[in-house]
């Protein structure tokens, strides 16, 4: 049970946790090395900017990775809480620091709520930041049951999904899914910064999405890169190899010769195909039900079908459609399992007959 | 005036233009080297999958860059239309091919609607694809007034904003804002493809956004890279230089030595700062009105203020706030110009007094 919480560090994540805990009725105390930030968090309704009089159930250390060890040591020396966790985006370095510095490593479990925004500071905080997001917990060899239970309870209070990993596995995965993507966004956006004028009307949703997270705070991200440098270096080396081969291929295509163009094109296509496959790894596999619908040959009938089905998250692929011998169009739709019955009923009401085919699970 | 349109190539873009033109009452004919795709577009309500009996006002050649010249030559030889335009994402190569191959280069103007989706094919098409988007038109030295007027009218029929550029300037800008971002997304996603299992629950909105466009069709994108190779190579060379320096710095941070760590950290921060600056180049500068609001010291008052103002696109920065000598919190909000009057009224109704400060224009 977490009935009282001390948040040390009232930036975006600390203040968002505090707001979610307050909403759940938890008593929250706020502390920050910058008293102004703590008072802003209090003004936001995140709790009281004062020290607790008695040890709280849980202290959340929401500071950059390099500060977790020292801040936790100080908090434990003051007996601020019964259990402690943190929110740093790397977990190996804080764990090592805590094992080395803290008076009571058993009372600490590392944590990483996998949510953020490109804006930082308490005024970007929101109680809904963690809804449905993964919240990684990394027990060390010393972590005790009470610390793990309290941190798990806090993740659940925030609406997140707790996931246990060891700190080494965590750091390898976030290098791939968070730290290197951030650096790739920065590398892309840096080109825009140094490019010619006139990019704004030429920038569509694509480049905005690719670069969005590069707006994050450079100081915080420098510390994240520093503290997870080995795992990041391993991924960046592979990126650098791919980029070197890609650039060599594009240079061949930019040149006048006809010699190695075929191989250069294959190098480009190979990268694009591996990238397309990789995008499937960014979302959980969703089970989908295939439906078969036969349309008459009226122009626009397929348009009306897709329009009717679209609100249910239905997709269709040209490769899954065919015209039968009578010239009727046979369409194969992919429907999220949970919506299949509703879609069949909605299509029937509109005059179409939809048959369920064999079941399959795809990555979309 | 465009009263009749022939769309050659009924993929995502061609079919979306056809749907928008149909909605505006234009007579639309559909053609595709794959008769199945043209019939699907007809079934979607995008027009008639048959050849026009008389020359149409405008033919839209919506095929990959390398095919624009030959397809346009064939269409002009058949006198399919009075004017011709295309939608290829590069403009130099199609322009050169048309000047070399086409019977009537004066009847052609290059075009590039800056909109797309990560899904391809007619069944991903939507009449709203171009609403509010930039539609570049690149007149060559030979382009006549009627072709330019017809293509401009088509862009407007689709709800897009026409922008005239020469083809060389276009190709340099899209290398920066579209082609290299796509390749960076592919390089990032390729790491996920080859990475360990278990990335899905660790993948948040950040990496999904960075990699989303990498799901685009590899064959089409290979042709885009081929046809704009010189401009892409120039940008990739700069990226490669930045990445090489970044990787060297991260290797230093990953190593045991204390030697060059300060310089390595500065290299990382420098890239992150240039990236953050570059994100401002992906959206048009919006004029915003600063408002000054004085709050009392009730905990939660700032939270209620931001909650009230948020629906108007209001942002606030901790750096713009201060506590005055009486302990009251003075907040500086940035409000989109068009919403300023409404926000002042809404805040007044809720009991807060908001003063307009001097006007400024910022990039958010």
XYZ file of C-alpha atoms in Angstrom:
728
model
C 0.000 0.000 0.000
C 1.198 3.472 -0.815
C -0.713 5.997 1.296
C 2.037 8.624 1.441
C 4.583 9.574 -1.191
C 7.580 11.898 -1.309
C 8.527 13.081 -4.788
C 12.125 14.293 -4.963
C 12.519 16.187 -8.220
C 9.420 17.951 -9.524
C 10.139 17.951 -13.248
C 7.819 16.523 -15.888
C 7.868 12.920 -14.645
C 7.998 13.572 -10.888
C 5.149 16.092 -11.046
C 3.071 13.834 -13.302
C 3.428 10.925 -10.836
C 2.510 13.300 -7.999
C -0.624 14.473 -9.829
C -1.697 10.872 -10.504
C -1.053 9.887 -6.863
C -2.983 12.899 -5.549
C -5.907 11.966 -7.784
C -5.866 8.496 -6.181
C -6.008 10.030 -2.675
C -2.334 9.546 -1.764
C -0.755 12.181 0.521
C 2.078 13.697 -1.527
C 5.078 15.777 -0.422
C 7.200 17.621 -2.980
C 10.901 18.422 -2.886
C 13.251 19.851 -5.487
C 16.748 21.308 -5.391
C 15.070 24.262 -7.150
C 12.494 25.485 -4.607
C 10.719 27.383 -7.388
C 9.989 24.111 -9.233
C 8.571 22.517 -6.063
C 6.323 25.530 -5.452
C 5.129 25.403 -9.072
C 4.255 21.722 -8.614
C 2.356 22.614 -5.446
C 0.521 25.355 -7.347
C -0.403 22.719 -9.929
C -2.089 20.671 -7.208
C 0.588 17.955 -7.086
C 0.951 17.973 -3.278
C 2.616 19.993 -0.517
C 6.044 21.576 -1.025
C 7.251 20.696 2.467
C 9.130 17.824 4.114
C 7.063 14.966 5.577
C 7.087 14.841 9.405
C 7.236 11.027 9.479
C 8.709 8.551 7.012
C 6.407 8.125 4.010
C 5.537 4.756 2.498
C 7.528 5.450 -0.681
C 9.982 8.060 -1.938
C 10.213 8.600 -5.699
C 13.608 9.940 -6.793
C 12.875 11.694 -10.094
C 16.269 13.178 -10.970
C 18.767 12.595 -13.820
C 20.590 9.213 -13.785
C 23.868 10.487 -12.316
C 22.033 12.039 -9.347
C 19.968 9.000 -8.325
C 22.692 7.431 -6.118
C 23.657 10.552 -4.155
C 20.056 11.781 -3.754
C 18.912 8.362 -2.581
C 21.799 8.109 -0.112
C 20.836 11.492 1.388
C 17.152 10.553 1.587
C 17.897 7.230 3.290
C 20.225 8.945 5.775
C 17.305 11.207 6.703
C 14.977 8.163 6.931
C 12.561 9.911 4.586
C 10.676 6.744 3.554
C 10.271 3.009 4.086
C 10.834 2.234 0.406
C 12.505 4.038 -2.492
C 12.344 3.941 -6.280
C 13.453 6.158 -9.147
C 12.411 6.991 -12.723
C 15.734 7.294 -14.557
C 15.768 6.171 -18.204
C 18.815 3.964 -17.535
C 18.943 1.404 -14.760
C 22.454 -0.095 -14.570
C 24.290 2.988 -13.323
C 21.718 3.962 -10.638
C 21.680 0.355 -9.399
C 25.465 0.242 -9.112
C 25.517 3.647 -7.382
C 22.812 2.634 -4.907
C 24.551 -0.649 -4.054
C 27.738 1.318 -3.446
C 26.379 4.410 -1.653
C 23.028 3.772 -0.006
C 22.708 2.774 3.659
C 19.840 0.372 2.822
C 19.910 -1.020 -0.755
C 17.168 -3.533 0.140
C 14.684 -0.657 0.409
C 15.323 0.428 -3.217
C 14.059 -0.903 -6.533
C 14.940 0.793 -9.804
C 12.031 1.985 -11.927
C 11.471 3.459 -15.371
C 8.021 4.618 -16.452
C 8.159 4.477 -20.279
C 6.410 7.758 -20.936
C 7.575 11.246 -21.669
C 6.909 14.371 -23.619
C 9.089 16.570 -25.755
C 8.352 19.388 -23.278
C 9.973 19.274 -19.861
C 9.391 20.818 -16.430
C 6.455 20.686 -13.996
C 4.153 22.775 -16.183
C 4.144 20.076 -18.872
C 3.047 17.486 -16.288
C -0.222 15.595 -16.512
C -1.794 12.928 -14.310
C -2.565 10.855 -17.432
C 1.052 10.628 -18.624
C 1.422 6.941 -17.706
C -2.007 5.538 -18.612
C -1.526 2.181 -20.322
C 2.257 2.676 -20.575
C 4.893 0.124 -19.548
C 6.586 0.888 -16.176
C 9.753 -1.173 -15.888
C 10.910 -2.314 -12.431
C 14.458 -3.646 -12.050
C 14.982 -5.422 -8.712
C 18.662 -5.795 -7.844
C 20.063 -8.840 -6.036
C 19.478 -6.884 -2.795
C 15.965 -5.520 -3.393
C 13.474 -6.565 -0.713
C 9.830 -7.562 -1.131
C 8.359 -4.410 0.441
C 10.213 -2.032 -1.917
C 9.138 -4.050 -4.954
C 5.515 -4.182 -3.767
C 5.383 -0.429 -3.081
C 6.900 0.535 -6.434
C 4.538 -1.869 -8.218
C 1.599 -0.297 -6.382
C 2.722 3.193 -7.467
C 2.929 2.105 -11.126
C -0.601 0.746 -10.866
C -1.864 3.917 -9.140
C -0.565 5.806 -12.201
C -2.450 3.470 -14.563
C 0.759 1.947 -15.942
C 1.588 -1.713 -16.646
C 4.485 -2.953 -14.446
C 7.133 -5.065 -16.211
C 10.055 -6.724 -14.376
C 13.427 -6.834 -16.121
C 16.999 -6.967 -14.918
C 18.828 -3.694 -15.320
C 21.195 -4.968 -18.019
C 18.354 -6.225 -20.236
C 16.512 -2.944 -19.667
C 19.482 -0.848 -20.730
C 20.042 -2.877 -23.898
C 16.390 -2.581 -24.893
C 16.061 1.164 -24.223
C 19.209 1.851 -26.244
C 17.289 0.356 -29.185
C 13.812 1.693 -28.475
C 14.522 5.091 -26.945
C 18.103 6.388 -26.803
C 19.258 5.669 -30.360
C 15.902 6.764 -31.845
C 16.368 10.050 -29.948
C 19.866 10.499 -31.382
C 18.625 9.641 -34.889
C 15.919 12.289 -34.512
C 18.601 14.763 -33.417
C 20.857 13.888 -36.370
C 17.928 14.430 -38.750
C 16.806 17.688 -37.150
C 20.374 19.032 -37.036
C 20.374 18.921 -40.860
C 17.263 21.101 -40.902
C 18.893 23.518 -38.461
C 21.868 23.948 -40.774
C 19.925 23.714 -44.028
C 18.748 26.504 -46.331
C 15.757 28.716 -45.576
C 12.361 27.671 -46.865
C 12.028 24.262 -45.240
C 8.909 25.086 -43.206
C 6.241 24.826 -45.946
C 8.024 21.718 -47.251
C 7.903 19.935 -43.881
C 4.985 17.532 -43.603
C 3.823 15.194 -40.876
C 6.555 12.701 -41.792
C 9.558 14.833 -40.847
C 7.669 16.324 -37.898
C 7.174 12.825 -36.517
C 10.747 11.698 -37.230
C 12.206 14.729 -35.418
C 9.612 15.436 -32.693
C 11.472 13.880 -29.767
C 14.671 15.764 -30.669
C 13.043 18.780 -28.976
C 13.773 17.137 -25.595
C 16.075 18.827 -23.109
C 19.728 18.496 -24.296
C 21.193 18.477 -20.769
C 19.030 15.614 -19.533
C 19.652 13.606 -22.709
C 23.403 14.131 -22.526
C 23.310 12.506 -19.092
C 21.212 9.609 -20.408
C 23.669 9.031 -23.268
C 26.614 9.194 -20.860
C 25.114 6.720 -18.436
C 24.064 4.155 -21.067
C 27.044 4.716 -23.370
C 28.098 1.034 -23.812
C 24.665 -0.151 -24.986
C 24.164 2.964 -27.146
C 27.610 2.585 -28.736
C 26.801 -1.001 -29.746
C 23.640 0.068 -31.574
C 25.229 3.194 -33.100
C 28.085 1.082 -34.500
C 25.542 -1.003 -36.417
C 23.736 2.160 -37.593
C 27.046 3.616 -38.727
C 27.791 0.481 -40.741
C 24.394 0.632 -42.456
C 24.754 4.379 -43.113
C 28.249 3.979 -44.574
C 27.002 1.322 -47.003
C 23.928 3.410 -47.822
C 25.962 6.551 -48.508
C 28.363 4.651 -50.756
C 25.392 3.299 -52.708
C 23.773 6.739 -53.037
C 27.104 8.192 -54.218
C 27.180 5.547 -56.962
C 23.601 6.450 -57.951
C 24.526 10.167 -57.946
C 27.486 9.562 -60.259
C 27.526 9.294 -64.035
C 28.698 5.677 -64.390
C 26.406 2.738 -65.125
C 28.748 0.201 -63.503
C 27.666 -0.748 -59.998
C 24.176 0.780 -60.140
C 22.356 -2.536 -59.839
C 24.192 -3.416 -56.659
C 23.714 0.120 -55.305
C 19.958 -0.114 -55.860
C 19.877 -3.477 -54.069
C 21.706 -1.937 -51.093
C 19.094 0.844 -50.863
C 16.157 -1.565 -51.230
C 17.630 -3.919 -48.643
C 17.831 -1.148 -46.044
C 14.302 0.054 -46.841
C 12.954 -3.502 -46.526
C 14.685 -4.114 -43.195
C 13.332 -0.782 -41.970
C 9.785 -1.618 -43.034
C 10.069 -4.945 -41.186
C 11.412 -3.153 -38.107
C 8.377 -0.881 -37.814
C 6.341 -3.994 -36.946
C 8.467 -4.314 -33.783
C 7.191 -1.016 -32.372
C 3.692 -2.206 -31.535
C 2.235 -5.262 -29.854
C 0.841 -7.894 -32.216
C -2.937 -7.539 -32.356
C -5.144 -10.509 -33.148
C -7.371 -9.696 -36.122
C -10.254 -11.531 -37.717
C -10.347 -11.713 -41.518
C -13.742 -11.070 -43.121
C -14.712 -11.793 -46.727
C -17.268 -9.469 -48.341
C -18.702 -9.763 -51.848
C -19.681 -6.461 -53.504
C -21.734 -5.830 -56.617
C -20.086 -3.892 -59.433
C -21.575 -0.453 -58.702
C -18.844 2.220 -58.850
C -18.284 3.534 -55.343
C -19.576 0.429 -53.541
C -16.107 -0.371 -52.162
C -15.715 3.231 -51.020
C -18.973 3.016 -49.064
C -17.885 -0.327 -47.541
C -14.534 1.038 -46.307
C -16.230 4.207 -45.034
C -18.719 2.109 -43.054
C -16.036 -0.169 -41.594
C -13.312 2.428 -40.934
C -14.538 3.522 -37.458
C -13.873 -0.029 -36.212
C -10.178 0.020 -37.164
C -10.793 -2.140 -40.213
C -8.098 -2.305 -42.902
C -8.099 -3.808 -46.365
C -5.284 -4.626 -48.739
C -5.484 -4.556 -52.544
C -3.558 -7.849 -52.565
C -6.402 -9.466 -50.610
C -9.104 -8.506 -53.123
C -10.129 -10.083 -56.415
C -12.863 -9.941 -59.033
C -14.765 -13.219 -59.414
C -15.989 -14.723 -62.705
C -19.213 -12.701 -62.544
C -17.245 -9.442 -62.216
C -18.144 -9.058 -58.543
C -15.465 -7.686 -56.232
C -14.450 -9.982 -53.354
C -12.772 -7.983 -50.572
C -10.801 -9.326 -47.636
C -10.942 -7.070 -44.571
C -8.868 -7.373 -41.394
C -10.922 -6.510 -38.300
C -9.688 -6.240 -34.690
C -10.998 -9.355 -32.926
C -12.991 -7.368 -30.384
C -14.878 -5.514 -33.134
C -15.623 -8.452 -35.465
C -19.202 -9.126 -34.326
C -20.111 -5.437 -34.415
C -18.621 -5.003 -37.899
C -20.495 -8.006 -39.307
C -23.758 -6.596 -37.899
C -23.069 -3.070 -39.182
C -22.229 -4.350 -42.670
C -25.348 -6.582 -42.694
C -27.511 -3.589 -41.756
C -26.034 -1.737 -44.755
C -26.792 -4.630 -47.112
C -23.454 -6.463 -47.293
C -22.886 -10.070 -46.311
C -19.578 -10.663 -44.492
C -18.182 -14.151 -43.841
C -15.523 -14.891 -41.246
C -12.504 -16.667 -42.733
C -9.966 -18.722 -40.788
C -8.437 -16.838 -37.874
C -4.948 -15.341 -37.988
C -2.757 -13.056 -35.921
C -0.810 -10.328 -37.677
C 1.485 -7.640 -36.430
C -0.843 -4.734 -37.185
C -10.854 25.344 -65.138
C -10.557 21.621 -64.673
C -13.848 19.954 -65.553
C -12.406 16.638 -66.689
C -9.412 14.749 -65.331
C -7.552 11.611 -66.358
C -5.614 9.940 -63.553
C -2.865 7.646 -64.851
C -1.710 5.487 -61.960
C -4.336 4.691 -59.317
C -2.128 4.202 -56.283
C -2.519 6.075 -53.018
C -1.894 9.574 -54.420
C -3.598 9.196 -57.800
C -6.728 7.682 -56.260
C -6.819 10.307 -53.497
C -6.666 13.129 -56.083
C -9.398 11.368 -58.071
C -11.641 11.102 -54.991
C -11.133 14.793 -54.177
C -11.838 15.796 -57.796
C -14.986 13.647 -57.930
C -16.209 15.280 -54.736
C -15.774 18.660 -56.437
C -17.887 17.502 -59.414
C -15.017 16.887 -61.855
C -15.485 14.073 -64.396
C -12.676 11.608 -63.671
C -11.255 8.788 -65.800
C -8.928 6.187 -64.275
C -6.082 4.266 -65.881
C -3.410 1.990 -64.457
C -0.962 -0.467 -65.959
C -2.543 -2.878 -63.437
C -6.204 -3.060 -64.539
C -7.099 -4.497 -61.124
C -5.912 -1.309 -59.393
C -7.966 0.887 -61.759
C -11.084 -1.222 -61.122
C -10.503 -0.996 -57.355
C -10.282 2.791 -57.663
C -13.538 2.771 -59.630
C -15.129 0.592 -56.950
C -13.980 3.211 -54.415
C -15.940 5.868 -56.288
C -12.883 7.617 -57.725
C -14.204 7.786 -61.301
C -14.622 5.535 -64.340
C -11.998 2.942 -65.260
C -12.193 3.649 -68.978
C -10.400 5.904 -71.484
C -11.897 9.368 -72.102
C -13.500 9.761 -75.560
C -12.219 13.325 -75.975
C -9.124 15.021 -74.577
C -9.654 15.919 -70.923
C -8.689 19.279 -69.416
C -5.853 17.771 -67.356
C -4.038 14.435 -67.094
C -2.398 13.579 -63.777
C 0.525 11.187 -64.154
C 0.778 9.502 -60.738
C 3.573 6.985 -61.320
C 7.079 6.552 -59.866
C 9.664 9.185 -60.930
C 11.422 7.061 -63.565
C 8.104 6.374 -65.331
C 6.874 9.977 -65.593
C 8.711 10.774 -68.853
C 7.714 7.637 -70.811
C 4.118 7.630 -69.528
C 3.706 11.321 -70.329
C 5.153 10.828 -73.825
C 2.646 8.038 -74.511
C -0.264 10.081 -73.146
C 0.668 13.118 -75.268
C 1.048 10.948 -78.370
C -2.547 9.785 -77.763
C -3.663 13.412 -77.205
C -5.233 12.356 -73.920
C -5.405 15.861 -72.433
C -4.839 19.573 -73.013
C -2.509 19.858 -69.991
C -0.401 17.420 -67.980
C 1.106 17.301 -64.510
C 2.590 14.630 -62.241
C 2.972 13.914 -58.531
C 6.481 12.449 -58.279
C 8.418 13.260 -55.101
C 11.404 14.443 -57.176
C 11.132 17.034 -59.901
C 14.491 17.370 -61.698
C 14.539 13.958 -63.390
C 10.916 14.022 -64.621
C 11.469 17.557 -65.975
C 14.598 16.481 -67.876
C 12.839 13.369 -69.204
C 9.795 15.349 -70.344
C 11.917 17.978 -72.102
C 13.758 15.153 -73.880
C 10.869 12.789 -74.662
C 7.517 14.546 -74.731
C 5.974 15.856 -77.981
C 4.656 18.980 -76.174
C 6.692 20.017 -73.084
C 4.767 23.329 -72.913
C 1.649 21.391 -71.859
C 3.419 19.901 -68.790
C 4.181 21.331 -65.365
C 5.797 19.216 -62.676
C 3.874 18.847 -59.427
C 4.417 17.369 -55.985
C 1.603 17.263 -53.444
C 3.407 17.086 -50.076
C 1.191 14.454 -48.508
C 1.371 10.734 -48.105
C 0.671 7.843 -45.826
C 2.742 4.903 -44.674
C 0.194 2.646 -46.384
C 0.140 2.501 -50.172
C -2.311 1.477 -52.894
C -5.801 2.688 -53.835
C -7.471 1.273 -50.736
C -5.488 3.636 -48.499
C -6.689 6.632 -50.536
C -8.786 9.432 -49.063
C -10.224 12.603 -50.564
C -8.904 14.578 -47.569
C -5.256 13.580 -48.059
C -4.189 17.024 -49.315
C -6.267 19.355 -47.133
C -4.067 22.260 -46.042
C -0.914 20.604 -47.401
C 1.678 22.252 -49.647
C 1.427 21.271 -53.346
C 4.633 22.263 -55.122
C 4.484 23.227 -58.807
C 7.743 23.408 -60.773
C 7.303 25.156 -64.128
C 10.162 24.433 -66.529
C 11.532 26.995 -68.971
C 9.035 25.569 -71.484
C 5.874 25.335 -69.329
C 2.938 27.285 -70.764
C 0.342 29.344 -68.898
C -2.550 26.916 -69.445
C -0.724 23.933 -67.948
C 0.305 25.953 -64.908
C -3.229 27.299 -64.424
C -4.796 23.824 -64.709
C -2.382 22.192 -62.274
C -2.860 25.094 -59.835
C -6.625 24.647 -60.099
C -6.299 20.922 -59.362
C -4.214 21.607 -56.246
C -6.899 24.019 -55.057
C -9.695 21.528 -55.831
C -7.875 19.118 -53.499
C -7.721 21.751 -50.732
C -3.938 22.087 -50.971
C -1.801 25.248 -50.978
C 0.101 25.682 -54.281
C 3.766 26.729 -53.982
C 5.952 27.537 -57.018
C 9.609 26.453 -56.900
C 12.165 25.567 -59.530
C 12.855 21.861 -59.728
C 16.422 22.132 -58.402
C 15.357 24.055 -55.283
C 12.524 21.570 -54.757
C 14.840 18.577 -54.924
C 17.323 20.083 -52.460
C 14.553 20.889 -49.974
C 12.814 17.498 -50.163
C 16.137 15.706 -49.655
C 16.235 17.520 -46.283
C 12.563 17.387 -45.337
C 11.443 14.063 -46.761
C 14.006 11.721 -48.338
C 16.751 11.784 -45.693
C 14.185 11.676 -42.832
C 12.735 8.561 -44.497
C 16.181 6.938 -44.670
C 16.899 7.895 -41.049
C 13.612 6.260 -40.033
C 14.651 3.153 -41.994
C 18.105 3.068 -40.369
C 16.462 3.290 -36.928
C 13.816 0.672 -37.652
C 16.381 -1.713 -39.186
C 18.041 -1.895 -35.736
C 14.735 -2.993 -34.214
C 14.317 -5.610 -36.934
C 17.700 -7.114 -36.096
C 17.502 -6.519 -32.339
C 16.629 -8.958 -29.559
C 13.081 -10.084 -28.811
C 11.083 -8.127 -26.253
C 11.163 -4.667 -27.827
C 7.384 -4.331 -28.260
C 6.383 -3.437 -24.650
C 9.431 -1.130 -24.495
C 8.434 0.820 -27.599
C 6.598 4.020 -26.781
C 5.174 6.805 -28.902
C 8.664 8.244 -29.437
C 10.145 5.372 -31.424
C 6.803 4.742 -33.147
C 6.900 8.326 -34.441
C 10.583 8.222 -35.414
C 10.108 5.032 -37.452
C 6.514 5.360 -38.745
C 7.333 6.473 -42.297
C 9.830 3.631 -42.718
C 6.796 1.387 -43.327
C 6.469 2.979 -46.802
C 6.837 0.839 -49.906
C 10.538 -0.083 -50.419
C 10.264 -0.273 -54.224
C 8.801 3.214 -54.603
C 11.325 4.686 -52.165
C 14.255 3.032 -53.902
C 13.215 4.849 -57.075
C 12.907 8.150 -55.197
C 16.395 7.728 -53.716
C 17.806 6.830 -57.139
C 16.263 9.814 -58.851
C 17.315 12.389 -56.232
C 20.647 10.763 -55.402
C 22.891 13.866 -55.708
C 20.851 15.983 -53.265
C 20.381 13.054 -50.875
C 24.093 12.213 -50.946
C 24.966 15.779 -49.950
C 22.727 15.622 -46.878
C 23.746 12.060 -45.958
C 27.419 13.053 -46.069
C 26.751 15.680 -43.393
C 24.732 13.179 -41.345
C 27.559 10.676 -41.634
C 30.042 13.269 -40.365
C 27.833 14.069 -37.364
C 27.266 10.361 -36.641
C 30.968 9.540 -36.861
C 31.774 12.276 -34.323
C 28.874 11.198 -32.116
C 29.901 7.545 -32.150
C 33.511 8.423 -31.298
C 32.245 10.494 -28.356
C 29.933 7.720 -27.122
C 32.807 5.208 -27.378
C 34.885 7.499 -25.138
C 31.994 7.686 -22.648
C 31.606 3.888 -22.770
C 35.290 3.341 -22.018
C 37.030 3.296 -18.671
C 39.312 6.338 -19.124
C 38.613 9.774 -17.683
C 40.674 11.572 -20.338
C 38.554 13.069 -23.085
C 35.170 12.696 -21.332
C 34.542 16.446 -21.067
C 35.028 16.941 -24.775
C 32.931 13.836 -25.539
C 30.052 15.191 -23.438
C 30.280 18.525 -25.251
C 30.065 16.710 -28.614
C 26.881 14.922 -27.498
C 25.295 18.085 -26.081
C 26.185 20.054 -29.210
C 24.370 17.551 -31.435
C 21.345 17.454 -29.120
C 21.188 21.265 -29.097
C 21.413 21.545 -32.875
C 18.704 18.892 -33.142
C 16.391 20.716 -30.745
C 16.899 23.906 -32.770
C 16.166 22.019 -35.983
C 12.755 20.843 -34.780
C 11.620 24.471 -34.924
C 12.167 24.344 -38.706
C 9.474 21.701 -39.179
C 6.487 23.931 -38.534
C 5.475 27.402 -39.636
C 6.129 30.120 -37.078
C 2.864 30.940 -35.325
C 2.267 34.387 -33.906
C 1.385 34.116 -30.229
C 0.179 36.638 -27.683
C 1.805 36.594 -24.247
C -0.607 36.904 -21.300
C 0.319 37.635 -17.680
C -1.876 36.116 -14.978
C -1.503 36.595 -11.205
C -2.651 33.664 -9.049
C -3.237 33.482 -5.322
C -1.226 30.948 -3.336
C -3.868 28.193 -3.102
C -2.316 24.805 -3.941
C -3.742 23.624 -7.252
C -4.656 27.102 -8.554
C -2.040 26.866 -11.340
C -3.314 23.406 -12.277
C -6.844 24.759 -12.668
C -5.562 27.702 -14.750
C -3.638 25.451 -17.194
C -6.593 23.060 -17.377
C -8.919 25.943 -18.255
C -6.561 27.380 -20.884
C -5.329 24.113 -22.457
C -8.178 23.687 -24.987
C -7.059 26.951 -26.657
C -3.533 25.678 -27.363
C -2.093 27.737 -24.524
C 1.395 26.858 -23.272
C 3.335 28.040 -20.253
C 7.002 27.777 -19.379
C 8.425 27.518 -15.854
C 11.084 30.047 -16.890
C 8.327 32.575 -17.565
C 6.816 32.339 -14.082
C 7.834 33.911 -10.772
C 6.590 34.422 -7.252
C 6.149 38.082 -6.326
C 6.988 39.651 -2.955
C 3.563 38.740 -1.584
C 4.087 35.073 -2.491
C 1.628 35.260 -5.370
C 2.484 33.305 -8.496
C 2.828 35.369 -11.687
C 2.443 33.166 -14.786
C 3.271 34.029 -18.373
C 1.152 32.149 -20.902
C 1.653 32.023 -24.675
C -1.677 32.042 -26.511
C -2.268 31.639 -30.276
C -3.174 35.126 -31.543
C -6.566 34.033 -32.839
C -7.570 32.674 -29.417
C -6.294 35.535 -27.216
C -9.619 37.340 -26.767
C -11.485 34.120 -26.018
C -8.866 33.011 -23.494
C -8.941 36.356 -21.635
C -12.741 36.113 -21.416
C -12.688 32.478 -20.285
C -10.085 33.190 -17.596
C -12.029 36.253 -16.393
C -15.190 34.145 -16.106
C -13.232 31.726 -13.912
C -11.984 34.555 -11.656
C -8.497 35.237 -13.046
C -7.327 38.557 -14.449
C -5.131 38.219 -17.548
C -3.120 41.142 -18.977
C -1.760 41.213 -22.496
C 1.988 41.851 -22.577
C 3.988 43.127 -25.551
C 3.457 41.103 -28.700
C 5.993 38.585 -29.960
C 6.271 35.877 -32.583
C 7.775 32.541 -31.622
C 8.269 29.351 -33.526
C 5.757 27.240 -31.576
